[in-house]
């Protein structure tokens, strides 16, 4: 049995394993990583041999760490990466190639409907009625989307929002407020099973799930990097922010809002961006915090999105899909009872 794990920004780790009576009877680690001295490879293999095949990522990681003496150097991978590859070989964790991703790119929706669709599609995956999905959003109205735990009054200036006709909605994931306008924003949701991020911390899962879009940005001429905890940045400035929600059943919702273009003056009238946040980002001006994709590519928004979809298709197995009638009906009910209500939007006043 073989398992592979590509470390975000690092190297490929592969492990071939055999089992006997519930234990790892043979382990062979390989990959394009760097490891010194050479015989450390044998030490790692030996450390994993004999462990129960039910060992968790934490168990396997500790076993590898136990044999890493001060003279051993690992470059491009880690004990955790080895553990994830072992879990994949045993069928407990999955890789991108184990799934077929449905790509959904439909017409404009109102902000509350987008948030409702996110919840519904994630719950449907959790229930086994839908597979992994990449959904590209088209915006039917300008909006501010605040994080699940943010204070409404601390994040949004109601006079500014009213002046510019901005709808304020609250999502189910944490993180910060996002200012979006149709035509100026690229947003997508990635809904995946828990097995794809099995053993990854929240921080590592952000980098793992954002890795494909870094390649997509490179295709359109943007040198982008992941910046912990949940930002995507370039040398010219921040490009996008990500947020995640994990359901009790394990399904993961990972959505990203990217600035294609931005009206920074309008944003400053609508969002209350405090001095502490500015200081944390190392700048004194909100205009300098975000550098839109348009200025770095010169491409139309639609061209950028099509390039993103093409890149995703080139890396993973995909099919074109759509929101089903039942999913849409569920989402409409959630708009009525949750996302479109003042009670939900102001649940943290």
mmCIF file with all atom_site columns, N, CA, C and O in Angstrom, residues 73-124:
data_model
loop_
_atom_site.group_PDB
_atom_site.id
_atom_site.type_symbol
_atom_site.label_atom_id
_atom_site.label_alt_id
_atom_site.label_comp_id
_atom_site.label_asym_id
_atom_site.label_entity_id
_atom_site.label_seq_id
_atom_site.pdbx_PDB_ins_code
_atom_site.Cartn_x
_atom_site.Cartn_y
_atom_site.Cartn_z
_atom_site.occupancy
_atom_site.B_iso_or_equiv
_atom_site.pdbx_formal_charge
_atom_site.auth_seq_id
_atom_site.auth_comp_id
_atom_site.auth_asym_id
_atom_site.auth_atom_id
_atom_site.pdbx_PDB_model_num
ATOM 1   N N  . UNK A 1 73  ? 19.013  16.163 9.882   1.00 0.00 ? 73  UNK A N  1
ATOM 2   C CA . UNK A 1 73  ? 18.398  17.345 9.284   1.00 0.00 ? 73  UNK A CA 1
ATOM 3   C C  . UNK A 1 73  ? 17.367  16.924 8.253   1.00 0.00 ? 73  UNK A C  1
ATOM 4   O O  . UNK A 1 73  ? 17.664  16.137 7.346   1.00 0.00 ? 73  UNK A O  1
ATOM 5   N N  . UNK A 1 74  ? 16.141  17.438 8.408   1.00 0.00 ? 74  UNK A N  1
ATOM 6   C CA . UNK A 1 74  ? 15.068  17.185 7.444   1.00 0.00 ? 74  UNK A CA 1
ATOM 7   C C  . UNK A 1 74  ? 14.762  18.496 6.731   1.00 0.00 ? 74  UNK A C  1
ATOM 8   O O  . UNK A 1 74  ? 14.469  19.500 7.379   1.00 0.00 ? 74  UNK A O  1
ATOM 9   N N  . UNK A 1 75  ? 14.814  18.501 5.409   1.00 0.00 ? 75  UNK A N  1
ATOM 10  C CA . UNK A 1 75  ? 14.547  19.702 4.627   1.00 0.00 ? 75  UNK A CA 1
ATOM 11  C C  . UNK A 1 75  ? 13.436  19.398 3.627   1.00 0.00 ? 75  UNK A C  1
ATOM 12  O O  . UNK A 1 75  ? 13.511  18.436 2.859   1.00 0.00 ? 75  UNK A O  1
ATOM 13  N N  . UNK A 1 76  ? 12.393  20.229 3.643   1.00 0.00 ? 76  UNK A N  1
ATOM 14  C CA . UNK A 1 76  ? 11.295  20.061 2.703   1.00 0.00 ? 76  UNK A CA 1
ATOM 15  C C  . UNK A 1 76  ? 10.202  19.130 3.183   1.00 0.00 ? 76  UNK A C  1
ATOM 16  O O  . UNK A 1 76  ? 9.208   18.921 2.480   1.00 0.00 ? 76  UNK A O  1
ATOM 17  N N  . UNK A 1 77  ? 10.367  18.562 4.384   1.00 0.00 ? 77  UNK A N  1
ATOM 18  C CA . UNK A 1 77  ? 9.330   17.717 4.948   1.00 0.00 ? 77  UNK A CA 1
ATOM 19  C C  . UNK A 1 77  ? 9.506   17.659 6.461   1.00 0.00 ? 77  UNK A C  1
ATOM 20  O O  . UNK A 1 77  ? 10.422  18.266 7.017   1.00 0.00 ? 77  UNK A O  1
ATOM 21  N N  . UNK A 1 78  ? 8.608   16.946 7.122   1.00 0.00 ? 78  UNK A N  1
ATOM 22  C CA . UNK A 1 78  ? 8.589   16.925 8.582   1.00 0.00 ? 78  UNK A CA 1
ATOM 23  C C  . UNK A 1 78  ? 8.099   15.573 9.074   1.00 0.00 ? 78  UNK A C  1
ATOM 24  O O  . UNK A 1 78  ? 7.540   14.784 8.297   1.00 0.00 ? 78  UNK A O  1
ATOM 25  N N  . UNK A 1 79  ? 8.259   15.279 10.362  1.00 0.00 ? 79  UNK A N  1
ATOM 26  C CA . UNK A 1 79  ? 7.688   14.034 10.905  1.00 0.00 ? 79  UNK A CA 1
ATOM 27  C C  . UNK A 1 79  ? 6.187   13.941 10.662  1.00 0.00 ? 79  UNK A C  1
ATOM 28  O O  . UNK A 1 79  ? 5.658   12.858 10.380  1.00 0.00 ? 79  UNK A O  1
ATOM 29  N N  . UNK A 1 80  ? 5.490   15.055 10.779  1.00 0.00 ? 80  UNK A N  1
ATOM 30  C CA . UNK A 1 80  ? 4.047   15.056 10.541  1.00 0.00 ? 80  UNK A CA 1
ATOM 31  C C  . UNK A 1 80  ? 3.729   14.680 9.099   1.00 0.00 ? 80  UNK A C  1
ATOM 32  O O  . UNK A 1 80  ? 2.761   13.954 8.837   1.00 0.00 ? 80  UNK A O  1
ATOM 33  N N  . UNK A 1 81  ? 4.524   15.158 8.149   1.00 0.00 ? 81  UNK A N  1
ATOM 34  C CA . UNK A 1 81  ? 4.306   14.822 6.744   1.00 0.00 ? 81  UNK A CA 1
ATOM 35  C C  . UNK A 1 81  ? 4.455   13.324 6.513   1.00 0.00 ? 81  UNK A C  1
ATOM 36  O O  . UNK A 1 81  ? 3.688   12.716 5.751   1.00 0.00 ? 81  UNK A O  1
ATOM 37  N N  . UNK A 1 82  ? 5.440   12.716 7.163   1.00 0.00 ? 82  UNK A N  1
ATOM 38  C CA . UNK A 1 82  ? 5.625   11.263 7.065   1.00 0.00 ? 82  UNK A CA 1
ATOM 39  C C  . UNK A 1 82  ? 4.401   10.548 7.630   1.00 0.00 ? 82  UNK A C  1
ATOM 40  O O  . UNK A 1 82  ? 3.876   9.592  7.041   1.00 0.00 ? 82  UNK A O  1
ATOM 41  N N  . UNK A 1 83  ? 3.914   11.026 8.769   1.00 0.00 ? 83  UNK A N  1
ATOM 42  C CA . UNK A 1 83  ? 2.759   10.407 9.412   1.00 0.00 ? 83  UNK A CA 1
ATOM 43  C C  . UNK A 1 83  ? 1.518   10.471 8.529   1.00 0.00 ? 83  UNK A C  1
ATOM 44  O O  . UNK A 1 83  ? 0.760   9.500  8.422   1.00 0.00 ? 83  UNK A O  1
ATOM 45  N N  . UNK A 1 84  ? 1.294   11.614 7.887   1.00 0.00 ? 84  UNK A N  1
ATOM 46  C CA . UNK A 1 84  ? 0.133   11.763 7.003   1.00 0.00 ? 84  UNK A CA 1
ATOM 47  C C  . UNK A 1 84  ? 0.237   10.806 5.816   1.00 0.00 ? 84  UNK A C  1
ATOM 48  O O  . UNK A 1 84  ? -0.752  10.178 5.416   1.00 0.00 ? 84  UNK A O  1
ATOM 49  N N  . UNK A 1 85  ? 1.443   10.667 5.262   1.00 0.00 ? 85  UNK A N  1
ATOM 50  C CA . UNK A 1 85  ? 1.632   9.741  4.137   1.00 0.00 ? 85  UNK A CA 1
ATOM 51  C C  . UNK A 1 85  ? 1.345   8.304  4.571   1.00 0.00 ? 85  UNK A C  1
ATOM 52  O O  . UNK A 1 85  ? 0.749   7.527  3.811   1.00 0.00 ? 85  UNK A O  1
ATOM 53  N N  . UNK A 1 86  ? 1.750   7.940  5.781   1.00 0.00 ? 86  UNK A N  1
ATOM 54  C CA . UNK A 1 86  ? 1.461   6.592  6.286   1.00 0.00 ? 86  UNK A CA 1
ATOM 55  C C  . UNK A 1 86  ? -0.044  6.393  6.430   1.00 0.00 ? 86  UNK A C  1
ATOM 56  O O  . UNK A 1 86  ? -0.596  5.360  6.034   1.00 0.00 ? 86  UNK A O  1
ATOM 57  N N  . UNK A 1 87  ? -0.726  7.369  7.005   1.00 0.00 ? 87  UNK A N  1
ATOM 58  C CA . UNK A 1 87  ? -2.176  7.261  7.173   1.00 0.00 ? 87  UNK A CA 1
ATOM 59  C C  . UNK A 1 87  ? -2.882  7.129  5.827   1.00 0.00 ? 87  UNK A C  1
ATOM 60  O O  . UNK A 1 87  ? -3.867  6.398  5.692   1.00 0.00 ? 87  UNK A O  1
ATOM 61  N N  . UNK A 1 88  ? -2.382  7.822  4.828   1.00 0.00 ? 88  UNK A N  1
ATOM 62  C CA . UNK A 1 88  ? -2.970  7.708  3.491   1.00 0.00 ? 88  UNK A CA 1
ATOM 63  C C  . UNK A 1 88  ? -2.723  6.319  2.908   1.00 0.00 ? 88  UNK A C  1
ATOM 64  O O  . UNK A 1 88  ? -3.594  5.740  2.259   1.00 0.00 ? 88  UNK A O  1
ATOM 65  N N  . UNK A 1 89  ? -1.535  5.785  3.129   1.00 0.00 ? 89  UNK A N  1
ATOM 66  C CA . UNK A 1 89  ? -1.239  4.440  2.639   1.00 0.00 ? 89  UNK A CA 1
ATOM 67  C C  . UNK A 1 89  ? -2.172  3.410  3.256   1.00 0.00 ? 89  UNK A C  1
ATOM 68  O O  . UNK A 1 89  ? -2.576  2.440  2.602   1.00 0.00 ? 89  UNK A O  1
ATOM 69  N N  . UNK A 1 90  ? -2.549  3.626  4.512   1.00 0.00 ? 90  UNK A N  1
ATOM 70  C CA . UNK A 1 90  ? -3.416  2.689  5.224   1.00 0.00 ? 90  UNK A CA 1
ATOM 71  C C  . UNK A 1 90  ? -4.897  2.925  4.943   1.00 0.00 ? 90  UNK A C  1
ATOM 72  O O  . UNK A 1 90  ? -5.748  2.181  5.438   1.00 0.00 ? 90  UNK A O  1
ATOM 73  N N  . UNK A 1 91  ? -5.202  3.972  4.172   1.00 0.00 ? 91  UNK A N  1
ATOM 74  C CA . UNK A 1 91  ? -6.586  4.247  3.818   1.00 0.00 ? 91  UNK A CA 1
ATOM 75  C C  . UNK A 1 91  ? -7.353  5.046  4.842   1.00 0.00 ? 91  UNK A C  1
ATOM 76  O O  . UNK A 1 91  ? -8.569  5.230  4.713   1.00 0.00 ? 91  UNK A O  1
ATOM 77  N N  . UNK A 1 92  ? -6.675  5.553  5.870   1.00 0.00 ? 92  UNK A N  1
ATOM 78  C CA . UNK A 1 92  ? -7.350  6.352  6.897   1.00 0.00 ? 92  UNK A CA 1
ATOM 79  C C  . UNK A 1 92  ? -7.465  7.814  6.482   1.00 0.00 ? 92  UNK A C  1
ATOM 80  O O  . UNK A 1 92  ? -8.350  8.525  6.951   1.00 0.00 ? 92  UNK A O  1
ATOM 81  N N  . UNK A 1 93  ? -6.563  8.262  5.647   1.00 0.00 ? 93  UNK A N  1
ATOM 82  C CA . UNK A 1 93  ? -6.580  9.632  5.135   1.00 0.00 ? 93  UNK A CA 1
ATOM 83  C C  . UNK A 1 93  ? -6.576  9.561  3.617   1.00 0.00 ? 93  UNK A C  1
ATOM 84  O O  . UNK A 1 93  ? -6.141  8.572  3.030   1.00 0.00 ? 93  UNK A O  1
ATOM 85  N N  . UNK A 1 94  ? -7.059  10.611 2.981   1.00 0.00 ? 94  UNK A N  1
ATOM 86  C CA . UNK A 1 94  ? -7.124  10.630 1.524   1.00 0.00 ? 94  UNK A CA 1
ATOM 87  C C  . UNK A 1 94  ? -6.300  11.767 0.953   1.00 0.00 ? 94  UNK A C  1
ATOM 88  O O  . UNK A 1 94  ? -5.970  12.736 1.644   1.00 0.00 ? 94  UNK A O  1
ATOM 89  N N  . UNK A 1 95  ? -5.959  11.641 -0.317  1.00 0.00 ? 95  UNK A N  1
ATOM 90  C CA . UNK A 1 95  ? -5.268  12.695 -1.043  1.00 0.00 ? 95  UNK A CA 1
ATOM 91  C C  . UNK A 1 95  ? -6.190  13.293 -2.090  1.00 0.00 ? 95  UNK A C  1
ATOM 92  O O  . UNK A 1 95  ? -7.293  12.801 -2.336  1.00 0.00 ? 95  UNK A O  1
ATOM 93  N N  . UNK A 1 96  ? -5.734  14.347 -2.728  1.00 0.00 ? 96  UNK A N  1
ATOM 94  C CA . UNK A 1 96  ? -6.531  15.012 -3.757  1.00 0.00 ? 96  UNK A CA 1
ATOM 95  C C  . UNK A 1 96  ? -6.958  14.035 -4.853  1.00 0.00 ? 96  UNK A C  1
ATOM 96  O O  . UNK A 1 96  ? -8.089  14.076 -5.339  1.00 0.00 ? 96  UNK A O  1
ATOM 97  N N  . UNK A 1 97  ? -6.050  13.128 -5.241  1.00 0.00 ? 97  UNK A N  1
ATOM 98  C CA . UNK A 1 97  ? -6.332  12.216 -6.346  1.00 0.00 ? 97  UNK A CA 1
ATOM 99  C C  . UNK A 1 97  ? -7.347  11.135 -5.990  1.00 0.00 ? 97  UNK A C  1
ATOM 100 O O  . UNK A 1 97  ? -7.793  10.392 -6.866  1.00 0.00 ? 97  UNK A O  1
ATOM 101 N N  . UNK A 1 98  ? -7.686  11.029 -4.721  1.00 0.00 ? 98  UNK A N  1
ATOM 102 C CA . UNK A 1 98  ? -8.693  10.039 -4.308  1.00 0.00 ? 98  UNK A CA 1
ATOM 103 C C  . UNK A 1 98  ? -10.117 10.533 -4.531  1.00 0.00 ? 98  UNK A C  1
ATOM 104 O O  . UNK A 1 98  ? -11.072 9.796  -4.288  1.00 0.00 ? 98  UNK A O  1
ATOM 105 N N  . UNK A 1 99  ? -10.266 11.781 -4.959  1.00 0.00 ? 99  UNK A N  1
ATOM 106 C CA . UNK A 1 99  ? -11.594 12.381 -5.074  1.00 0.00 ? 99  UNK A CA 1
ATOM 107 C C  . UNK A 1 99  ? -11.826 12.952 -6.469  1.00 0.00 ? 99  UNK A C  1
ATOM 108 O O  . UNK A 1 99  ? -10.886 13.301 -7.184  1.00 0.00 ? 99  UNK A O  1
ATOM 109 N N  . UNK A 1 100 ? -13.098 13.040 -6.832  1.00 0.00 ? 100 UNK A N  1
ATOM 110 C CA . UNK A 1 100 ? -13.516 13.788 -8.018  1.00 0.00 ? 100 UNK A CA 1
ATOM 111 C C  . UNK A 1 100 ? -14.249 15.025 -7.516  1.00 0.00 ? 100 UNK A C  1
ATOM 112 O O  . UNK A 1 100 ? -15.216 14.924 -6.753  1.00 0.00 ? 100 UNK A O  1
ATOM 113 N N  . UNK A 1 101 ? -13.782 16.193 -7.912  1.00 0.00 ? 101 UNK A N  1
ATOM 114 C CA . UNK A 1 101 ? -14.334 17.459 -7.431  1.00 0.00 ? 101 UNK A CA 1
ATOM 115 C C  . UNK A 1 101 ? -15.339 18.014 -8.431  1.00 0.00 ? 101 UNK A C  1
ATOM 116 O O  . UNK A 1 101 ? -15.060 18.105 -9.626  1.00 0.00 ? 101 UNK A O  1
ATOM 117 N N  . UNK A 1 102 ? -16.497 18.382 -7.913  1.00 0.00 ? 102 UNK A N  1
ATOM 118 C CA . UNK A 1 102 ? -17.506 19.025 -8.743  1.00 0.00 ? 102 UNK A CA 1
ATOM 119 C C  . UNK A 1 102 ? -17.228 20.529 -8.757  1.00 0.00 ? 102 UNK A C  1
ATOM 120 O O  . UNK A 1 102 ? -17.033 21.137 -7.704  1.00 0.00 ? 102 UNK A O  1
ATOM 121 N N  . UNK A 1 103 ? -17.174 21.115 -9.940  1.00 0.00 ? 103 UNK A N  1
ATOM 122 C CA . UNK A 1 103 ? -16.981 22.554 -10.077 1.00 0.00 ? 103 UNK A CA 1
ATOM 123 C C  . UNK A 1 103 ? -18.326 23.197 -10.398 1.00 0.00 ? 103 UNK A C  1
ATOM 124 O O  . UNK A 1 103 ? -18.970 22.855 -11.388 1.00 0.00 ? 103 UNK A O  1
ATOM 125 N N  . UNK A 1 104 ? -18.744 24.115 -9.539  1.00 0.00 ? 104 UNK A N  1
ATOM 126 C CA . UNK A 1 104 ? -20.000 24.835 -9.723  1.00 0.00 ? 104 UNK A CA 1
ATOM 127 C C  . UNK A 1 104 ? -19.690 26.314 -9.947  1.00 0.00 ? 104 UNK A C  1
ATOM 128 O O  . UNK A 1 104 ? -19.016 26.936 -9.132  1.00 0.00 ? 104 UNK A O  1
ATOM 129 N N  . UNK A 1 105 ? -20.160 26.845 -11.064 1.00 0.00 ? 105 UNK A N  1
ATOM 130 C CA . UNK A 1 105 ? -19.995 28.268 -11.356 1.00 0.00 ? 105 UNK A CA 1
ATOM 131 C C  . UNK A 1 105 ? -21.277 28.744 -12.011 1.00 0.00 ? 105 UNK A C  1
ATOM 132 O O  . UNK A 1 105 ? -21.460 28.597 -13.227 1.00 0.00 ? 105 UNK A O  1
ATOM 133 N N  . UNK A 1 106 ? -22.166 29.282 -11.209 1.00 0.00 ? 106 UNK A N  1
ATOM 134 C CA . UNK A 1 106 ? -23.487 29.679 -11.679 1.00 0.00 ? 106 UNK A CA 1
ATOM 135 C C  . UNK A 1 106 ? -23.647 31.192 -11.619 1.00 0.00 ? 106 UNK A C  1
ATOM 136 O O  . UNK A 1 106 ? -22.695 31.922 -11.340 1.00 0.00 ? 106 UNK A O  1
ATOM 137 N N  . UNK A 1 107 ? -24.850 31.669 -11.867 1.00 0.00 ? 107 UNK A N  1
ATOM 138 C CA . UNK A 1 107 ? -25.107 33.097 -11.945 1.00 0.00 ? 107 UNK A CA 1
ATOM 139 C C  . UNK A 1 107 ? -25.081 33.789 -10.597 1.00 0.00 ? 107 UNK A C  1
ATOM 140 O O  . UNK A 1 107 ? -24.927 33.157 -9.545  1.00 0.00 ? 107 UNK A O  1
ATOM 141 N N  . UNK A 1 108 ? -25.269 35.114 -10.605 1.00 0.00 ? 108 UNK A N  1
ATOM 142 C CA . UNK A 1 108 ? -25.189 35.911 -9.379  1.00 0.00 ? 108 UNK A CA 1
ATOM 143 C C  . UNK A 1 108 ? -26.237 35.494 -8.345  1.00 0.00 ? 108 UNK A C  1
ATOM 144 O O  . UNK A 1 108 ? -27.366 35.143 -8.699  1.00 0.00 ? 108 UNK A O  1
ATOM 145 N N  . UNK A 1 109 ? -25.839 35.538 -7.076  1.00 0.00 ? 109 UNK A N  1
ATOM 146 C CA . UNK A 1 109 ? -26.736 35.285 -5.948  1.00 0.00 ? 109 UNK A CA 1
ATOM 147 C C  . UNK A 1 109 ? -26.623 36.450 -4.970  1.00 0.00 ? 109 UNK A C  1
ATOM 148 O O  . UNK A 1 109 ? -25.587 37.123 -4.890  1.00 0.00 ? 109 UNK A O  1
ATOM 149 N N  . UNK A 1 110 ? -27.689 36.660 -4.189  1.00 0.00 ? 110 UNK A N  1
ATOM 150 C CA . UNK A 1 110 ? -27.631 37.641 -3.124  1.00 0.00 ? 110 UNK A CA 1
ATOM 151 C C  . UNK A 1 110 ? -26.684 37.136 -2.024  1.00 0.00 ? 110 UNK A C  1
ATOM 152 O O  . UNK A 1 110 ? -26.512 35.927 -1.842  1.00 0.00 ? 110 UNK A O  1
ATOM 153 N N  . UNK A 1 111 ? -26.051 38.062 -1.283  1.00 0.00 ? 111 UNK A N  1
ATOM 154 C CA . UNK A 1 111 ? -25.056 37.660 -0.278  1.00 0.00 ? 111 UNK A CA 1
ATOM 155 C C  . UNK A 1 111 ? -25.548 36.598 0.700   1.00 0.00 ? 111 UNK A C  1
ATOM 156 O O  . UNK A 1 111 ? -24.839 35.616 0.972   1.00 0.00 ? 111 UNK A O  1
ATOM 157 N N  . UNK A 1 112 ? -26.745 36.770 1.260   1.00 0.00 ? 112 UNK A N  1
ATOM 158 C CA . UNK A 1 112 ? -27.262 35.796 2.232   1.00 0.00 ? 112 UNK A CA 1
ATOM 159 C C  . UNK A 1 112 ? -27.418 34.419 1.594   1.00 0.00 ? 112 UNK A C  1
ATOM 160 O O  . UNK A 1 112 ? -27.195 33.390 2.256   1.00 0.00 ? 112 UNK A O  1
ATOM 161 N N  . UNK A 1 113 ? -27.777 34.371 0.321   1.00 0.00 ? 113 UNK A N  1
ATOM 162 C CA . UNK A 1 113 ? -27.935 33.095 -0.367  1.00 0.00 ? 113 UNK A CA 1
ATOM 163 C C  . UNK A 1 113 ? -26.598 32.386 -0.524  1.00 0.00 ? 113 UNK A C  1
ATOM 164 O O  . UNK A 1 113 ? -26.504 31.157 -0.376  1.00 0.00 ? 113 UNK A O  1
ATOM 165 N N  . UNK A 1 114 ? -25.558 33.127 -0.816  1.00 0.00 ? 114 UNK A N  1
ATOM 166 C CA . UNK A 1 114 ? -24.225 32.513 -0.917  1.00 0.00 ? 114 UNK A CA 1
ATOM 167 C C  . UNK A 1 114 ? -23.841 31.849 0.397   1.00 0.00 ? 114 UNK A C  1
ATOM 168 O O  . UNK A 1 114 ? -23.320 30.721 0.421   1.00 0.00 ? 114 UNK A O  1
ATOM 169 N N  . UNK A 1 115 ? -24.085 32.532 1.507   1.00 0.00 ? 115 UNK A N  1
ATOM 170 C CA . UNK A 1 115 ? -23.710 31.969 2.802   1.00 0.00 ? 115 UNK A CA 1
ATOM 171 C C  . UNK A 1 115 ? -24.557 30.745 3.133   1.00 0.00 ? 115 UNK A C  1
ATOM 172 O O  . UNK A 1 115 ? -24.056 29.776 3.712   1.00 0.00 ? 115 UNK A O  1
ATOM 173 N N  . UNK A 1 116 ? -25.821 30.797 2.755   1.00 0.00 ? 116 UNK A N  1
ATOM 174 C CA . UNK A 1 116 ? -26.693 29.648 2.970   1.00 0.00 ? 116 UNK A CA 1
ATOM 175 C C  . UNK A 1 116 ? -26.249 28.452 2.120   1.00 0.00 ? 116 UNK A C  1
ATOM 176 O O  . UNK A 1 116 ? -26.246 27.310 2.588   1.00 0.00 ? 116 UNK A O  1
ATOM 177 N N  . UNK A 1 117 ? -25.873 28.705 0.876   1.00 0.00 ? 117 UNK A N  1
ATOM 178 C CA . UNK A 1 117 ? -25.390 27.627 0.015   1.00 0.00 ? 117 UNK A CA 1
ATOM 179 C C  . UNK A 1 117 ? -24.127 26.996 0.582   1.00 0.00 ? 117 UNK A C  1
ATOM 180 O O  . UNK A 1 117 ? -23.951 25.768 0.521   1.00 0.00 ? 117 UNK A O  1
ATOM 181 N N  . UNK A 1 118 ? -23.246 27.806 1.130   1.00 0.00 ? 118 UNK A N  1
ATOM 182 C CA . UNK A 1 118 ? -22.048 27.259 1.767   1.00 0.00 ? 118 UNK A CA 1
ATOM 183 C C  . UNK A 1 118 ? -22.419 26.252 2.851   1.00 0.00 ? 118 UNK A C  1
ATOM 184 O O  . UNK A 1 118 ? -21.857 25.152 2.924   1.00 0.00 ? 118 UNK A O  1
ATOM 185 N N  . UNK A 1 119 ? -23.350 26.627 3.710   1.00 0.00 ? 119 UNK A N  1
ATOM 186 C CA . UNK A 1 119 ? -23.749 25.728 4.791   1.00 0.00 ? 119 UNK A CA 1
ATOM 187 C C  . UNK A 1 119 ? -24.397 24.466 4.246   1.00 0.00 ? 119 UNK A C  1
ATOM 188 O O  . UNK A 1 119 ? -24.067 23.352 4.673   1.00 0.00 ? 119 UNK A O  1
ATOM 189 N N  . UNK A 1 120 ? -25.301 24.625 3.293   1.00 0.00 ? 120 UNK A N  1
ATOM 190 C CA . UNK A 1 120 ? -26.030 23.477 2.755   1.00 0.00 ? 120 UNK A CA 1
ATOM 191 C C  . UNK A 1 120 ? -25.090 22.502 2.057   1.00 0.00 ? 120 UNK A C  1
ATOM 192 O O  . UNK A 1 120 ? -25.148 21.283 2.294   1.00 0.00 ? 120 UNK A O  1
ATOM 193 N N  . UNK A 1 121 ? -24.206 22.989 1.187   1.00 0.00 ? 121 UNK A N  1
ATOM 194 C CA . UNK A 1 121 ? -23.318 22.097 0.451   1.00 0.00 ? 121 UNK A CA 1
ATOM 195 C C  . UNK A 1 121 ? -22.367 21.361 1.387   1.00 0.00 ? 121 UNK A C  1
ATOM 196 O O  . UNK A 1 121 ? -22.044 20.191 1.165   1.00 0.00 ? 121 UNK A O  1
ATOM 197 N N  . UNK A 1 122 ? -21.927 22.036 2.442   1.00 0.00 ? 122 UNK A N  1
ATOM 198 C CA . UNK A 1 122 ? -21.048 21.377 3.416   1.00 0.00 ? 122 UNK A CA 1
ATOM 199 C C  . UNK A 1 122 ? -21.806 20.313 4.193   1.00 0.00 ? 122 UNK A C  1
ATOM 200 O O  . UNK A 1 122 ? -21.295 19.212 4.434   1.00 0.00 ? 122 UNK A O  1
ATOM 201 N N  . UNK A 1 123 ? -23.039 20.610 4.586   1.00 0.00 ? 123 UNK A N  1
ATOM 202 C CA . UNK A 1 123 ? -23.853 19.628 5.301   1.00 0.00 ? 123 UNK A CA 1
ATOM 203 C C  . UNK A 1 123 ? -24.197 18.441 4.403   1.00 0.00 ? 123 UNK A C  1
ATOM 204 O O  . UNK A 1 123 ? -24.238 17.289 4.874   1.00 0.00 ? 123 UNK A O  1
ATOM 205 N N  . UNK A 1 124 ? -24.432 18.697 3.128   1.00 0.00 ? 124 UNK A N  1
ATOM 206 C CA . UNK A 1 124 ? -24.731 17.608 2.199   1.00 0.00 ? 124 UNK A CA 1
ATOM 207 C C  . UNK A 1 124 ? -23.524 16.695 2.018   1.00 0.00 ? 124 UNK A C  1
ATOM 208 O O  . UNK A 1 124 ? -23.654 15.473 1.928   1.00 0.00 ? 124 UNK A O  1
#
